[in-house]
Coordinates of C-alpha atoms in Angstrom, one line a residue:
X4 CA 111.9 168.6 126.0
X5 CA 107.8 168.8 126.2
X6 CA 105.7 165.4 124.4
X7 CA 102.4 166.0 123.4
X8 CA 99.8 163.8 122.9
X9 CA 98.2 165.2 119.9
X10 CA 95.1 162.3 119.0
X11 CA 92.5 160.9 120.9
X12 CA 93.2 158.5 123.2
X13 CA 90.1 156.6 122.3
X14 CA 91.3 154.9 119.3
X15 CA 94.4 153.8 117.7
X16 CA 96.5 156.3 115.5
X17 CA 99.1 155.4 113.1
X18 CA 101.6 156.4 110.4
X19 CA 102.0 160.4 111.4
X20 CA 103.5 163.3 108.9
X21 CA 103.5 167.0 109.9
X22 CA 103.2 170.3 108.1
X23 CA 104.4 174.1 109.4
X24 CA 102.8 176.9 108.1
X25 CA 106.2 178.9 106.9
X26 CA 104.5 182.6 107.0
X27 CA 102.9 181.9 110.1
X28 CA 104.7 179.0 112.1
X29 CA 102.1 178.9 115.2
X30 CA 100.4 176.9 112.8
X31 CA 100.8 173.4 112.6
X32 CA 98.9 170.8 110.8
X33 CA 99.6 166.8 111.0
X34 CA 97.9 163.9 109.7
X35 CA 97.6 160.1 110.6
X36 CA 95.4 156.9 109.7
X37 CA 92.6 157.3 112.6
X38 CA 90.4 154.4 114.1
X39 CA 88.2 156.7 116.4
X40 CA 85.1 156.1 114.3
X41 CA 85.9 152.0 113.0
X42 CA 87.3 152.1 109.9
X43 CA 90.4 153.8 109.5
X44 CA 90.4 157.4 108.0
X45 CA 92.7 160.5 108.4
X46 CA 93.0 162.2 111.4
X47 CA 93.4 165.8 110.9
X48 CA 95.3 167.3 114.4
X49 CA 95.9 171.3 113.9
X50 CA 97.3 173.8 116.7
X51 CA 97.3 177.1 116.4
X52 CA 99.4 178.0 118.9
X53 CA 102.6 176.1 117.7
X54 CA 102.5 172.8 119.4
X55 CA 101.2 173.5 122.5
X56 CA 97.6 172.5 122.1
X57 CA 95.9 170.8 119.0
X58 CA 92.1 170.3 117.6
X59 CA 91.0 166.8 116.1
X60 CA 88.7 165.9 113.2
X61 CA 88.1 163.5 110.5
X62 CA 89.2 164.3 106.5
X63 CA 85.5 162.8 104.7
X64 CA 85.7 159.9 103.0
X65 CA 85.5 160.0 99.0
X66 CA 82.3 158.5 97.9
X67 CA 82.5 154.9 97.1
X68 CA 85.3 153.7 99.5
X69 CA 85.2 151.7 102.6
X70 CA 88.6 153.9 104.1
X71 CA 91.5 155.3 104.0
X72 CA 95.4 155.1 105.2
X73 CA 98.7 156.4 104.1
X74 CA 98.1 159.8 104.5
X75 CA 101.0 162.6 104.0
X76 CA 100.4 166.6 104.0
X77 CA 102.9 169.0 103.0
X78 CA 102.3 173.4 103.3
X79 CA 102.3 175.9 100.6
X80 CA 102.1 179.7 100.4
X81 CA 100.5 181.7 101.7
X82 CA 98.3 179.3 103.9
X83 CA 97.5 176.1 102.1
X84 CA 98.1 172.4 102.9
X85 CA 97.8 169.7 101.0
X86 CA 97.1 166.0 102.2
X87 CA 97.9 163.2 100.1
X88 CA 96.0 159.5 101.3
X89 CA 95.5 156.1 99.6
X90 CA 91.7 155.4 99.6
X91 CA 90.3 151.8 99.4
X92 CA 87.2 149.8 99.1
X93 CA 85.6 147.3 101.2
X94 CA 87.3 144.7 99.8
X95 CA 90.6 146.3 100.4
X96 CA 91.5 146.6 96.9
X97 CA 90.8 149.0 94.4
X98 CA 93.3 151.7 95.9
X99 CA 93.1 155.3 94.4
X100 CA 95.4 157.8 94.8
X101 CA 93.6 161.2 96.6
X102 CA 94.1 164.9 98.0
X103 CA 92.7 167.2 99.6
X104 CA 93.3 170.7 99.8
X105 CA 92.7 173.8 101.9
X106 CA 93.4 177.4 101.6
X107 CA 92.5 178.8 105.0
X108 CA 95.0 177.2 107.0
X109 CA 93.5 173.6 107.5
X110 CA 90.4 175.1 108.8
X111 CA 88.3 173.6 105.9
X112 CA 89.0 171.4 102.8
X113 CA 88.3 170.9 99.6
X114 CA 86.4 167.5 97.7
X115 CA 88.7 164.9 97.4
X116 CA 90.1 165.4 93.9
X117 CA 91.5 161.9 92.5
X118 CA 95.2 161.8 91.6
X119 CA 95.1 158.0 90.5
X120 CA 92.5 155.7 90.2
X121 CA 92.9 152.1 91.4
X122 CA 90.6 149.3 89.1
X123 CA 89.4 146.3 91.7
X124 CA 91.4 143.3 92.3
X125 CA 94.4 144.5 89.6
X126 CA 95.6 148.0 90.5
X127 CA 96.2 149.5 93.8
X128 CA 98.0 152.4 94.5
X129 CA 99.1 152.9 97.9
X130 CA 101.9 154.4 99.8
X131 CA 101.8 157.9 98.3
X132 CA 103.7 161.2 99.2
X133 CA 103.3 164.7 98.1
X134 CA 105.6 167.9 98.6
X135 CA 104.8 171.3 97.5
X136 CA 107.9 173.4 95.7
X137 CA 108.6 175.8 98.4
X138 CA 112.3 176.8 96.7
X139 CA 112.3 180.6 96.2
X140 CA 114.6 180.3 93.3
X141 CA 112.2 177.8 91.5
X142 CA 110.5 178.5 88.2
X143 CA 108.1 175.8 89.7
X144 CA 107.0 177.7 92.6
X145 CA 103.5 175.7 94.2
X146 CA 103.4 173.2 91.3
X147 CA 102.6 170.0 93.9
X148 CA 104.1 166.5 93.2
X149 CA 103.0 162.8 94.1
X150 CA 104.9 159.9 94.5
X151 CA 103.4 156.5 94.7
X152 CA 103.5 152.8 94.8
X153 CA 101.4 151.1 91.8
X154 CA 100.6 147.5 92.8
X155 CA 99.9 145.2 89.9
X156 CA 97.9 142.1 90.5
X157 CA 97.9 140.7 86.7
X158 CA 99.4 137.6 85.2
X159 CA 101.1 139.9 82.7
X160 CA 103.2 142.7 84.8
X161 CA 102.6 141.4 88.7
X162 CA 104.9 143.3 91.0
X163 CA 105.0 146.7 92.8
X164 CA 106.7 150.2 90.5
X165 CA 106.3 153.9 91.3
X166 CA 104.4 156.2 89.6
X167 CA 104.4 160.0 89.9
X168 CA 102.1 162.8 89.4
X169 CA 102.0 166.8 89.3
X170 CA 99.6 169.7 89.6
X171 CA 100.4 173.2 88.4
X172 CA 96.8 174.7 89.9
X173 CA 97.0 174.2 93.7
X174 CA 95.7 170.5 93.7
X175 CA 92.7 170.8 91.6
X176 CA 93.7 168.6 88.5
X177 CA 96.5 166.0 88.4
X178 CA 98.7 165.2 85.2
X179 CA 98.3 161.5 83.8
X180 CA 100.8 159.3 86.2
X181 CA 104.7 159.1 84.5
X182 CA 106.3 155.6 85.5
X183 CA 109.6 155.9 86.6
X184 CA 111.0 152.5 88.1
X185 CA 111.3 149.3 86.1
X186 CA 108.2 146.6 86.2
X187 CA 110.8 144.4 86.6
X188 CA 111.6 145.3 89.7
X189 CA 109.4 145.7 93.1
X190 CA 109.6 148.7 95.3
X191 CA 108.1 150.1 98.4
X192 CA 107.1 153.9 98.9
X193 CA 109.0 156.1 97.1
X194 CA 110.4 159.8 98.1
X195 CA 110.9 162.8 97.1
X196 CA 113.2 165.9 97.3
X197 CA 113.0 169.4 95.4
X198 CA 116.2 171.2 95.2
X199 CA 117.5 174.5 94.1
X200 CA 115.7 175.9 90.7
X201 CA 113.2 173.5 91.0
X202 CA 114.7 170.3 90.4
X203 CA 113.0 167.7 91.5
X204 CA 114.3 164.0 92.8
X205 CA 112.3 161.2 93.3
X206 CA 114.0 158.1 95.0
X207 CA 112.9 154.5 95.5
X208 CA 114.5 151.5 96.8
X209 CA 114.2 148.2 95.1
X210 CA 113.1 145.0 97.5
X211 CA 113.7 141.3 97.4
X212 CA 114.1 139.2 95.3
X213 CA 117.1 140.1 93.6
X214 CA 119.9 142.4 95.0
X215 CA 118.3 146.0 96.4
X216 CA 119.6 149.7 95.9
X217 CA 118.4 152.7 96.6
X218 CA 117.7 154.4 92.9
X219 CA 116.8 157.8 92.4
X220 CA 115.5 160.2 89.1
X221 CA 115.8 163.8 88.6
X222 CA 113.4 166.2 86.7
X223 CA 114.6 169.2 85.3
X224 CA 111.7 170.9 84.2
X225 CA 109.2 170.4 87.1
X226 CA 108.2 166.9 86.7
X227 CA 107.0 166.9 83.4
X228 CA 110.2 164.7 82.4
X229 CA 112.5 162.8 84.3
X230 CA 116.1 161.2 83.1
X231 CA 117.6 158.2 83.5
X232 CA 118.0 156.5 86.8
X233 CA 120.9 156.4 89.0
X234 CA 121.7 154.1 92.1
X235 CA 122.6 156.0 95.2
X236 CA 123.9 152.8 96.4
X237 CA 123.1 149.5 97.5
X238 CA 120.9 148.6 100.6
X239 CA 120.6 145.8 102.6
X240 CA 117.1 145.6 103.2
X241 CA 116.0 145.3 106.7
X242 CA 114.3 142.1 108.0
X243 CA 110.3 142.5 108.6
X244 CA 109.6 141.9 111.3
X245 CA 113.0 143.2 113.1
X246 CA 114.4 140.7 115.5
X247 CA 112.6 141.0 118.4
X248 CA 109.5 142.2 117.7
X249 CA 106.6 141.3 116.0
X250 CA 105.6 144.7 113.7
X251 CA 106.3 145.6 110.4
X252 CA 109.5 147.0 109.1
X253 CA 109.7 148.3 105.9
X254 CA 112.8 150.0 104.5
X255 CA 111.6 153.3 103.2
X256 CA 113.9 155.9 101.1
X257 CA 113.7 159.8 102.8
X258 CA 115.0 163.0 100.4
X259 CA 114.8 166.6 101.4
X260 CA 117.0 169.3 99.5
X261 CA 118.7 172.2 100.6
X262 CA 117.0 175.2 99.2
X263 CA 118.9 177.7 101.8
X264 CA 121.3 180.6 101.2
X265 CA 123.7 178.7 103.8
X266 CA 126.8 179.6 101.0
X267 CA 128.5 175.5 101.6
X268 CA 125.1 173.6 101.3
X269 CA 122.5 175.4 99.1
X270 CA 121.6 173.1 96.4
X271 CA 122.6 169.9 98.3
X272 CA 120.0 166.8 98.4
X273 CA 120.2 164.1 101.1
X274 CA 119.0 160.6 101.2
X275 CA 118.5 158.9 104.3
X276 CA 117.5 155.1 104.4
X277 CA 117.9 152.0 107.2
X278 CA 120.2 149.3 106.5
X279 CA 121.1 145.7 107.6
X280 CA 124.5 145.9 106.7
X281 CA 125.8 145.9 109.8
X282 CA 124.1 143.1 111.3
X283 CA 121.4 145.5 112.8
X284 CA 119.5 148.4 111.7
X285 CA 121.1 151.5 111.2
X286 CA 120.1 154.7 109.7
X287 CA 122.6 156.0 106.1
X288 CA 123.0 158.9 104.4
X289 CA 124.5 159.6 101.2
X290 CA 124.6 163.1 100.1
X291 CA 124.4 164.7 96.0
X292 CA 126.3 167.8 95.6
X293 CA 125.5 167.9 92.2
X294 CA 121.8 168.1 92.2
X295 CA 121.5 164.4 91.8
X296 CA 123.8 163.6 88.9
X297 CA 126.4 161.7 91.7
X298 CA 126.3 160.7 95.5
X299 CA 128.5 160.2 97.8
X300 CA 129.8 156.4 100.1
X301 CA 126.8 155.8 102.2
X302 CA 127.8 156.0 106.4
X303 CA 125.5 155.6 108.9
X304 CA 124.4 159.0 111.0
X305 CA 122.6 158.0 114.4
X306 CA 125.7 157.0 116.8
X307 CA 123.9 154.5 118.4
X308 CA 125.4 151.5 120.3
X309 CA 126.2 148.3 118.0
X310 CA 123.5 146.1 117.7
X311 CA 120.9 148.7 118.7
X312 CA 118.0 148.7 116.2
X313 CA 117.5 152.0 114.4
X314 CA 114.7 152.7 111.7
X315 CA 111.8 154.6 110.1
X316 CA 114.1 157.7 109.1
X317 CA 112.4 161.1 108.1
X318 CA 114.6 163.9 106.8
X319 CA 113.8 167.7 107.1
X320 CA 116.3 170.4 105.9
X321 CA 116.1 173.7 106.9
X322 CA 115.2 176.3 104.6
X323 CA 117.1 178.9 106.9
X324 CA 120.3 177.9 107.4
X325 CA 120.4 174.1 105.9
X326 CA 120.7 172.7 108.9
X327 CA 119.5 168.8 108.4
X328 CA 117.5 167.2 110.3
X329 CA 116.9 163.4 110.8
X330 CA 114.1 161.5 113.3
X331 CA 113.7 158.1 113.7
X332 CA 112.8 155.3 115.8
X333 CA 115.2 153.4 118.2
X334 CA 115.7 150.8 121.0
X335 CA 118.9 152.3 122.4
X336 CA 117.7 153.2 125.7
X337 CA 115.6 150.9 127.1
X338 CA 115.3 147.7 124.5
X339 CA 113.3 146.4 123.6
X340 CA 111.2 149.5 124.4
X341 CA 111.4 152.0 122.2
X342 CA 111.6 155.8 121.7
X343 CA 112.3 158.8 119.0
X344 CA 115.6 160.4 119.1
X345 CA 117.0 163.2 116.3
X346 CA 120.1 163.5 114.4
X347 CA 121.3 167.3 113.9
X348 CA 123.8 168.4 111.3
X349 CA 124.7 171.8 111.1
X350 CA 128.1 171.1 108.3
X351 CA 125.9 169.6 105.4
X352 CA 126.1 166.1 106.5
X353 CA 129.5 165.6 107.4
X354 CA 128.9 165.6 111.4
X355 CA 125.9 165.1 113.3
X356 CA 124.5 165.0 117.0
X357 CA 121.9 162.6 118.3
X358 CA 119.3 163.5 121.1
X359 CA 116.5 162.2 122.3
X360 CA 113.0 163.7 121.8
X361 CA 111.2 161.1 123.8
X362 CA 110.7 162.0 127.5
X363 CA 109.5 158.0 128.1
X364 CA 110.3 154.7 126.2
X365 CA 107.1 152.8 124.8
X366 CA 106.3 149.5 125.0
X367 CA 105.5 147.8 121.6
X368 CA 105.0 144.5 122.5
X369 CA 102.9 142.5 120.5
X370 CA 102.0 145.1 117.7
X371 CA 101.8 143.7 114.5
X372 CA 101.4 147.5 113.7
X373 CA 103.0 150.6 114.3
X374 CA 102.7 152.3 110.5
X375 CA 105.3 152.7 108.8
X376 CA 106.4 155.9 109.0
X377 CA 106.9 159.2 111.1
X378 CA 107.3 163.1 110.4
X379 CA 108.9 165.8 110.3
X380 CA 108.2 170.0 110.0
X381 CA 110.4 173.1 110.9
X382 CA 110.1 176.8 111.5
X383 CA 112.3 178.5 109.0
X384 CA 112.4 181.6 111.9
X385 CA 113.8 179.6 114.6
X386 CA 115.7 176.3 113.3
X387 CA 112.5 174.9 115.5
X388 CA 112.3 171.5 113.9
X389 CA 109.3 169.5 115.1
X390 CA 108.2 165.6 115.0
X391 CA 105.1 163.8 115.4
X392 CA 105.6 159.2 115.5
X393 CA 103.0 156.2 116.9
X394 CA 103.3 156.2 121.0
X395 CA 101.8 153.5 123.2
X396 CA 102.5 155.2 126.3
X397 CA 99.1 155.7 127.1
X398 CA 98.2 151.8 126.7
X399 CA 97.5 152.3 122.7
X400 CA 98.6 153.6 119.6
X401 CA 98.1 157.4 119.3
X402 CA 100.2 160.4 118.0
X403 CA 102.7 162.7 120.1
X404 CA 104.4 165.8 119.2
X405 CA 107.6 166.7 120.7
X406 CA 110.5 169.3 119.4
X407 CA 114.1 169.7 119.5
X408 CA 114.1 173.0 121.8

């Protein structure tokens, strides 16, 4: 196992998602919020040799904002990425909803073309991903979808719900935003999974106060509708911070669809989340054989000793063979230090293996910080899945890559 560091060590780096060109998998593009320069802004890391050695720069910020955060890219043919990244002003408020997209492999970008605007002190939207429909059996093929939180601060609907958009033209124009949660209940971060034909599931789970489940709702005819929700199950949300430390938790839904040929999985969707239920964090998964309609009894996935605290879960299916694919965060081998490890299932769910991708634990001590996220890519050729998370071991926070060859 070979960890890269991938940012500059000059600056904190934070909240990581990676995208694999699928035509040409020595390309590898990943994103984080970057400090290098003050504020925080995207990092852009690329390698063109698949992992072994990466290039840095800065996305531009929009005109009119003080920064940006929350960025998430995704690939789609023949050589595009897409970044999606919640822009701010200097006030902090005011967040809007952007991308940016290239056609040359990452080598330049487009504007910034607004997805949703934020307006001062009483919207914000933040948390956003995007995912491009890769599925060759889709009618949808490159439409590009974004899910995101929608903060209201008004005495008439205060709370957090989730919004999604779509573009049909490679990035250029967004639809008008299609609420999908209730404004009566407060989530965090949604996610998003595109199955076989095109279906589309977007997933959220709903926070305190009152009792939290993770919720999902499926589009038929490439997010233009969506139906009814229905609850996966319900969560126990995980304490922020977790005990022990001193950083942010938030408890995050994860979807990824099965869009292989593998005959006993094509068309499955899987839904990771952590949990408390146990008494300590732990990473679930219930799985839809039914393109969303039903799901099956939640059980957790990483294996790792009781009382062990596991968490940040990103889920990446392979368009090969369907082999799934879960990273995340955990404190099983040195606590309370912590390090990366993956769970591999190669039966659609039913079984999986845990190894580490770390070569070092990290020291998080004192962070308030660590984002709240990681991510995940694979090479369709090869079953090669990679992952890039928020290391300290070089004394602060910057971005490794690491593999699970």
């Amino acid at each position: 196992m070979v960890n890269v560091q991938i940012s500059p060590s000059t600056s904190n780096q934070f909240e990581p998602t990676i995208a694999v060109n699928w035509l040409n998998p020595s390309v590898m593009v990943a994103v984080a919020v970057d400090f290098r320069t003050g504020p925080a802004l995207i990092g852009l890391y690329k390698s063109i040799d698949a992992g072994a050695t990466w290039s840095t720069t800065l996305l531009p910020l929009p005109t009119g904002f003080a920064g940006m955060e929350s960025p998430h890219i995704d690939y789609f043919f023949p050589n595009s990425f897409v970044v999606a990244a919640h822009a701010f002003d200097a006030d902090g408020l005011s967040g809007t909803i952007v991308t940016y997209t290239s056609n040359d492999n990452a080598s330049s970008f487009g504007p910034p073309v607004i997805v949703n605007q934020g307006f001062g002190q009483f919207v914000n939207n933040d948390q956003v991903v995007v995912i491009a429909d890769k599925a060759g059996s889709s009618p949808f093929l490159g439409n590009i979808y974004t899910g995101y939180t929608h903060d209201y601060n008004t005495q008439f609907i205060p709370g957090n719900t989730i919004f999604f958009s779509r573009s049909q033209n490679g990035g250029n124009t967004y639809s008008g935003p299609i609420l999908l949660s209730s404004v009566n209940e407060f989530e965090e971060f949604p996610g998003i999974a595109i199955t076989l034909n095109g279906v589309v599931i977007v997933g959220w789970i709903t926070q305190p106060p009152g009792a939290s489940s993770f919720k999902t709702s499926v589009s038929q005819d490439g997010g233009a509708t969506f139906g009814p929700e229905t609850m996966i199950a319900s969560v126990v949300i995980v304490p922020s911070p977790l005990p022990g430390y001193q950083f942010r938790c938030l408890t995050f839904p994860a979807l990824a669809g099965d869009t292989s040929n593998a005959p006993t999985t094509r068309g499955n969707v899987y839904a990771v989340w952590q949990d408390f239920r146990q008494g300590y964090s732990d990473i679930f998964m219930s799985i839809s054989t039914n393109f969303g309609v039903d799901w099956s009894t939640p059980k957790p996935i990483a294996n790792s000793p009781v009382g062990s605290q596991n968490f940040f879960p990103a889920i990446t299916v392979s368009p090969t063979d369907g082999a799934v694919f879960v990273s995340y965060y955990t404190n099983r081998v040195n606590p309370p230090e912590l390090d990366v490890f993956l769970a591999t299932s190669r039966d659609g769910g039913n079984t999986f293996t845990n190894t580490r991708i770390t070569t070092t634990s990290f020291s998080v001590a004192g962070l308030t910080v660590i984002g709240d996220y990681i991510g995940n890519g694979v090479v369709p050729q090869t079953g090669r899945l990679v992952t890039v998370w928020t290391d300290t071991r070089t004394g602060v926070e910057n971005i490794w890559f690491g593999d699970n060859q």
